[in-house]
Tab-separated table of C-alpha atoms in Angstrom:
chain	number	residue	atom	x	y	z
A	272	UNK	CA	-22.058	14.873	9.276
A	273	UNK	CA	-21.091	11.336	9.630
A	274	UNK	CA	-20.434	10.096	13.114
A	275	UNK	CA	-19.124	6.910	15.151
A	276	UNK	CA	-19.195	7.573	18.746
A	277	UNK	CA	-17.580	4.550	21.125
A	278	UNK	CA	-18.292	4.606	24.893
A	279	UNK	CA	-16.827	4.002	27.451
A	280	UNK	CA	-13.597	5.022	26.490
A	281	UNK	CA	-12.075	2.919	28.441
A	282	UNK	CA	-13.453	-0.417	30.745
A	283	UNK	CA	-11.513	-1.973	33.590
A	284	UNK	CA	-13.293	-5.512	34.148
A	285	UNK	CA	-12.494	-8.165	36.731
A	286	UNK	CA	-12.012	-11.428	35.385
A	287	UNK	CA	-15.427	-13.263	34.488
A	288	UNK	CA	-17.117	-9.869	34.674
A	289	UNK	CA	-19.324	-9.666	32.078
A	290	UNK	CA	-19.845	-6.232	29.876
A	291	UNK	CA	-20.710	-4.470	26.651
A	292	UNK	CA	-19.089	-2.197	24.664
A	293	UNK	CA	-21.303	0.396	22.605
A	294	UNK	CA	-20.618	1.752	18.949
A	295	UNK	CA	-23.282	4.503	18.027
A	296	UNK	CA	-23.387	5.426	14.402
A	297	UNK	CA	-25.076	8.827	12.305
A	298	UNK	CA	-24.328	8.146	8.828
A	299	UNK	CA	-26.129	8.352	5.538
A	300	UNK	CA	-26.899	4.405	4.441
A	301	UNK	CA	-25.010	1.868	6.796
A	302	UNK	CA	-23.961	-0.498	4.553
A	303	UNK	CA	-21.753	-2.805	7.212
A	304	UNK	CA	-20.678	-2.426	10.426
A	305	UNK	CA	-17.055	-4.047	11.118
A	306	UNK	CA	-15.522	-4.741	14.976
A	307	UNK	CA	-11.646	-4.586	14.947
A	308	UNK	CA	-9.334	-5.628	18.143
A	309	UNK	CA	-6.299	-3.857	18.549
A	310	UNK	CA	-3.156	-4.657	20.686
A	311	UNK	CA	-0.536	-2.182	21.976
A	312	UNK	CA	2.113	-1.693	19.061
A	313	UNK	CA	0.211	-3.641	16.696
A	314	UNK	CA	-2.558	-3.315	13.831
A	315	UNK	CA	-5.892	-3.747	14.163
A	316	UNK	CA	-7.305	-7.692	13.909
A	317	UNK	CA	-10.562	-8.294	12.476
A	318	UNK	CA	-13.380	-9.350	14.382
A	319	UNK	CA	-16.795	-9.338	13.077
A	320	UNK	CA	-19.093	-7.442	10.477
A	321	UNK	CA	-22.424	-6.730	10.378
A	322	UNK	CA	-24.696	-5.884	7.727
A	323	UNK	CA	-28.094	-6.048	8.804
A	324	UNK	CA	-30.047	-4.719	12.048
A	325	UNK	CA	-31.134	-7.648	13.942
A	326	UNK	CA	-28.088	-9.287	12.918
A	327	UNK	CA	-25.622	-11.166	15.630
A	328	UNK	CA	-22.359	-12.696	15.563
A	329	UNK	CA	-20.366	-14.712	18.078
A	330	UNK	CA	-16.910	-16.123	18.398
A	331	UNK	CA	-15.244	-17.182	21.718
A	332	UNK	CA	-16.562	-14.855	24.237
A	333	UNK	CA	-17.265	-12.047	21.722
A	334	UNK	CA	-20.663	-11.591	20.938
A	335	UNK	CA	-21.617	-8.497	18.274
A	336	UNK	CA	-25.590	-6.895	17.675
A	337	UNK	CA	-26.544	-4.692	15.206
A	338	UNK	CA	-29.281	-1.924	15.626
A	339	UNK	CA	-30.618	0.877	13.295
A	340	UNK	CA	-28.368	3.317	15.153
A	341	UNK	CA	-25.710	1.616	17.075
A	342	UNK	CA	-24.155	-1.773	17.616
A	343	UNK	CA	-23.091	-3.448	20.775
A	344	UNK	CA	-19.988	-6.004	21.999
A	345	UNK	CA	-20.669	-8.125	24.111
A	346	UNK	CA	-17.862	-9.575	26.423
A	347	UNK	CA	-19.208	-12.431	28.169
A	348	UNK	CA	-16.790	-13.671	31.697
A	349	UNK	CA	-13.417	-12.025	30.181
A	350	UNK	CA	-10.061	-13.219	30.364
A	351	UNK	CA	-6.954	-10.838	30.670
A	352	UNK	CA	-6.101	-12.045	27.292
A	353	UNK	CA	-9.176	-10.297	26.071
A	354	UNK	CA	-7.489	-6.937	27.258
A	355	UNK	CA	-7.173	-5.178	23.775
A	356	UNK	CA	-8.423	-1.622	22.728
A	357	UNK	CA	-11.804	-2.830	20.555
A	358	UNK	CA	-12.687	-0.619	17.897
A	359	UNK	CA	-15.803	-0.381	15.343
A	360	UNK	CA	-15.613	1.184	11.926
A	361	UNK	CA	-18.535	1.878	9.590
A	362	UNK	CA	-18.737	2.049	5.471
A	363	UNK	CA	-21.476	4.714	4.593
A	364	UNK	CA	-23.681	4.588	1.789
A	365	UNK	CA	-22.101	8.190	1.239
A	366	UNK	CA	-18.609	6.824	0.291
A	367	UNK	CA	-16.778	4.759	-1.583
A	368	UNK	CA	-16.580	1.287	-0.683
A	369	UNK	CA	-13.259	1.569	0.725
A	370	UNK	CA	-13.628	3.939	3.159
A	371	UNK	CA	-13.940	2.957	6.673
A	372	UNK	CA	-14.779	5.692	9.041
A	373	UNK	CA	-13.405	4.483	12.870
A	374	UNK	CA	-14.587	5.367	16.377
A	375	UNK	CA	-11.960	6.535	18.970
A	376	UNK	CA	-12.097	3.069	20.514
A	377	UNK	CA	-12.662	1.489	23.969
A	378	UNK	CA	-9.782	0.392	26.020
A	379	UNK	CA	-10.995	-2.990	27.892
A	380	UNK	CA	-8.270	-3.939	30.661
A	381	UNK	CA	-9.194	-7.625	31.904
A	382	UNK	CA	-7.381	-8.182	35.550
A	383	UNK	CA	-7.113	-11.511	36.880
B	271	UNK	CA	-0.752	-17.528	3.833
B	272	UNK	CA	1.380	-14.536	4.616
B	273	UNK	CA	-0.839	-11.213	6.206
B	274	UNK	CA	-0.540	-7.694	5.355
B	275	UNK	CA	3.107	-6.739	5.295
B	276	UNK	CA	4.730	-3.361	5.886
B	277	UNK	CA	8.045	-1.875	5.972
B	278	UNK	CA	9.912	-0.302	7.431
B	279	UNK	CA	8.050	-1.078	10.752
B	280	UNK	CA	9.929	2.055	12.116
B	281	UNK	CA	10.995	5.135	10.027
B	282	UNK	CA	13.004	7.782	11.744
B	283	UNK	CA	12.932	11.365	9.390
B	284	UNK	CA	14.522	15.183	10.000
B	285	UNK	CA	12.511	17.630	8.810
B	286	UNK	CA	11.884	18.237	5.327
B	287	UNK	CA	13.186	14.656	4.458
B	288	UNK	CA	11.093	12.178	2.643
B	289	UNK	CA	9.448	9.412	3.953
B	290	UNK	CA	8.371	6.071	2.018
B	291	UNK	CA	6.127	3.589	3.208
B	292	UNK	CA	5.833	0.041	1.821
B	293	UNK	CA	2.257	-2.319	1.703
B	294	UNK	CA	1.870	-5.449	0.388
B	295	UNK	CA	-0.884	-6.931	0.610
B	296	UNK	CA	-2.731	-10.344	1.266
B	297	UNK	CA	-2.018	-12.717	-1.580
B	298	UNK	CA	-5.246	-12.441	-3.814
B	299	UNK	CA	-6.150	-9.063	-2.803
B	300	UNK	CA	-6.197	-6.163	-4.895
B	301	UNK	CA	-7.469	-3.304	-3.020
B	302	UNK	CA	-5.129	-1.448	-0.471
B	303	UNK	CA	-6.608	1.287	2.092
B	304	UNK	CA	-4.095	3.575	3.623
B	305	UNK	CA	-5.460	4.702	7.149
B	306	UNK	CA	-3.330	6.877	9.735
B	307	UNK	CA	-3.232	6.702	13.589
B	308	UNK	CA	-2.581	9.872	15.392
B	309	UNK	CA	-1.416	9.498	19.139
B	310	UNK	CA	-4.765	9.240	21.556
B	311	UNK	CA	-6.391	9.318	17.957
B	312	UNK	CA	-8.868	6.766	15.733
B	313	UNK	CA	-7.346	5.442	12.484
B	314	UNK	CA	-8.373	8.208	10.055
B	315	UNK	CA	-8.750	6.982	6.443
B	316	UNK	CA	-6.299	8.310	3.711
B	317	UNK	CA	-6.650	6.659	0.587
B	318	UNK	CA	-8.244	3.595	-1.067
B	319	UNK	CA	-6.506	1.969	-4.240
B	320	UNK	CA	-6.630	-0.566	-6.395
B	321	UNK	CA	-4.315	-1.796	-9.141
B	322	UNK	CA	-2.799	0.720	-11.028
B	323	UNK	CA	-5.779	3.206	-9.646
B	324	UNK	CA	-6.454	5.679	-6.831
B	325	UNK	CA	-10.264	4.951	-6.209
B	326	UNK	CA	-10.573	7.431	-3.556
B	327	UNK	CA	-7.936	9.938	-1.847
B	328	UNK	CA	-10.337	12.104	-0.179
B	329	UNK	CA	-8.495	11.513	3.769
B	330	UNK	CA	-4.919	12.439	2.387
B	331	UNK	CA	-3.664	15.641	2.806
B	332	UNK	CA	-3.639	17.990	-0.449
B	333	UNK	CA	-0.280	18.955	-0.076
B	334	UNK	CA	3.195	16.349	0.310
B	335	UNK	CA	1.516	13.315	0.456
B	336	UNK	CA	1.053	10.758	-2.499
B	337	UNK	CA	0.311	6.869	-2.892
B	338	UNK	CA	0.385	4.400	-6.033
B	339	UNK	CA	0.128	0.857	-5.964
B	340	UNK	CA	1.661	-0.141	-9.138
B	341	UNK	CA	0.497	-3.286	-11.325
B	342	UNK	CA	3.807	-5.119	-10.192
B	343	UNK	CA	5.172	-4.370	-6.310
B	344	UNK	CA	3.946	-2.767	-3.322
B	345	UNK	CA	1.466	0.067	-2.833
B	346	UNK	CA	3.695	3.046	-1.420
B	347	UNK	CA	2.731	5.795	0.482
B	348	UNK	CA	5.201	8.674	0.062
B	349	UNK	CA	5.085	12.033	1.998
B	350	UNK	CA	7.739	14.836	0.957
B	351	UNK	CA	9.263	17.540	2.941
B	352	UNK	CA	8.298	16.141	6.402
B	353	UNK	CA	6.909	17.888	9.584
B	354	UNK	CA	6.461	17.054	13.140
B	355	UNK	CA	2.694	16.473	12.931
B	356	UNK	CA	3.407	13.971	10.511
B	357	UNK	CA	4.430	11.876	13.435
B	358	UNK	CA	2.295	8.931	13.915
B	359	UNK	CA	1.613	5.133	12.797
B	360	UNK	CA	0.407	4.245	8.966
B	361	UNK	CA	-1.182	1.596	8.750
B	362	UNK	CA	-2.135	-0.673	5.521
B	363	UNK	CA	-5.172	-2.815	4.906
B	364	UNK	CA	-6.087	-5.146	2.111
B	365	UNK	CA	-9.392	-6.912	0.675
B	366	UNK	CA	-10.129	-9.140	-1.950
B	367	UNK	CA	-12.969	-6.835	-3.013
B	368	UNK	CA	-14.667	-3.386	-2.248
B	369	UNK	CA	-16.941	-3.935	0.755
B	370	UNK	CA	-15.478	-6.249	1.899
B	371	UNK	CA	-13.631	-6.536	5.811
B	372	UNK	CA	-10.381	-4.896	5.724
B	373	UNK	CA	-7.088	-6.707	7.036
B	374	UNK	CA	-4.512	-4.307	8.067
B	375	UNK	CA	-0.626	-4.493	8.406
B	376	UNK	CA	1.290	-4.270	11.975
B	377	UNK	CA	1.710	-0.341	10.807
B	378	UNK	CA	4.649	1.586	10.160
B	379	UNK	CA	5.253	4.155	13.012
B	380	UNK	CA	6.803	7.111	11.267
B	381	UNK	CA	8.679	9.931	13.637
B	382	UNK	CA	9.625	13.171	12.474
B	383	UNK	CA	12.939	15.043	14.535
């Protein structure tokens, strides 16, 4: 069965404390791998995606890896503005190209 | 260049009432993913459309729930006769094409009394 497992759940950082964020994957035929931010009360904002393993992408203080069986976010000296809940969805070779399947998140909380 | 819009943003239902939820999506996208957010949950996909078609509906629920997304107008998500464990926040995402990354709505958070 198809599986996208986030950890830590949740991440209290200190300001400038650097940290990653892990996204482990099981499914049948990865065919991208998309990183999503989400605010209280609001939807998800669009990040990154990644298609291939070996492939990186950086905005900002965001930084996003791809392996063969998970992916990694890294969040290089953090502001409180970065506090969000980050979340990382995967499309499956299994299904259609509109399904995303979602991990349960990980709640980063930046103090100053 | 307007986002992903929903309405209502909050939807207040009794029990066995109908609820309808509104999408439209980013100007020059035609493909509309329905995705629900339980509390404490992940976004759970429901259904994936496209003009006039339901491409996949293999997240909704067999029974009371229903989308379109009609060649003129918003996609709608419609759920009849609600319950409490309908309870939660719907979200809406667009593309320009399948495969693409999804851009999703600010939700519609839908509470059943």
């Amino acid at each position: 069965e198809d599986q996208v497992t986030q950890s830590p759940e949740a991440l209290r950082l200190q300001e400038g404390e650097s940290s990653s964020l892990n996204c482990s994957y099981t499914v049948s035929g990865l065919r991208g791998l998309f990183w999503y931010r989400q605010d209280p009360g609001k939807g998800p904002e669009f990040l990154f995606t990644l298609y291939s393993a070996g492939e990186e992408k950086e905005k900002e203080r965001l930084k996003a890896t791809l392996t063969k069986k998970e992916s990694f976010l890294h969040i290089t000296a953090p502001k409180p503005e970065d506090s969000a809940t980050y979340l990382c969805a995967v499309q499956a070779g299994t299904d259609s190209w509109g399904k995303f399947q979602f991990g349960a998140g990980t709640q980063v909380v930046v103090t100053p | 260049n307007a986002g992903v819009m929903q309405n209502p943003r909050h939807l207040v239902r009794r029990r066995g009432q109908e609820a309808r939820l509104r999408c439209s999506p980013m100007k020059g996208h035609s493909h509309v993913y329905w995705y629900r957010q339980l509390p404490e949950e992940g976004l759970k996909f429901m259904v994936y459309l496209q003009k006039e078609n339901i491409i996949d509906e293999s997240g909704m629920p067999k029974e009371r729930f229903s989308a379109e997304f009609p060649k003129e107008g918003p996609s709608i998500l419609r759920i009849q006769q609600v319950v409490r464990g309908d309870s939660a926040a719907y979200f809406c995402a667009s593309s320009p094409g399948a495969g693409n990354e999804q851009f999703f709505g600010p939700g519609t958070r839908l509470t059943v009394l």
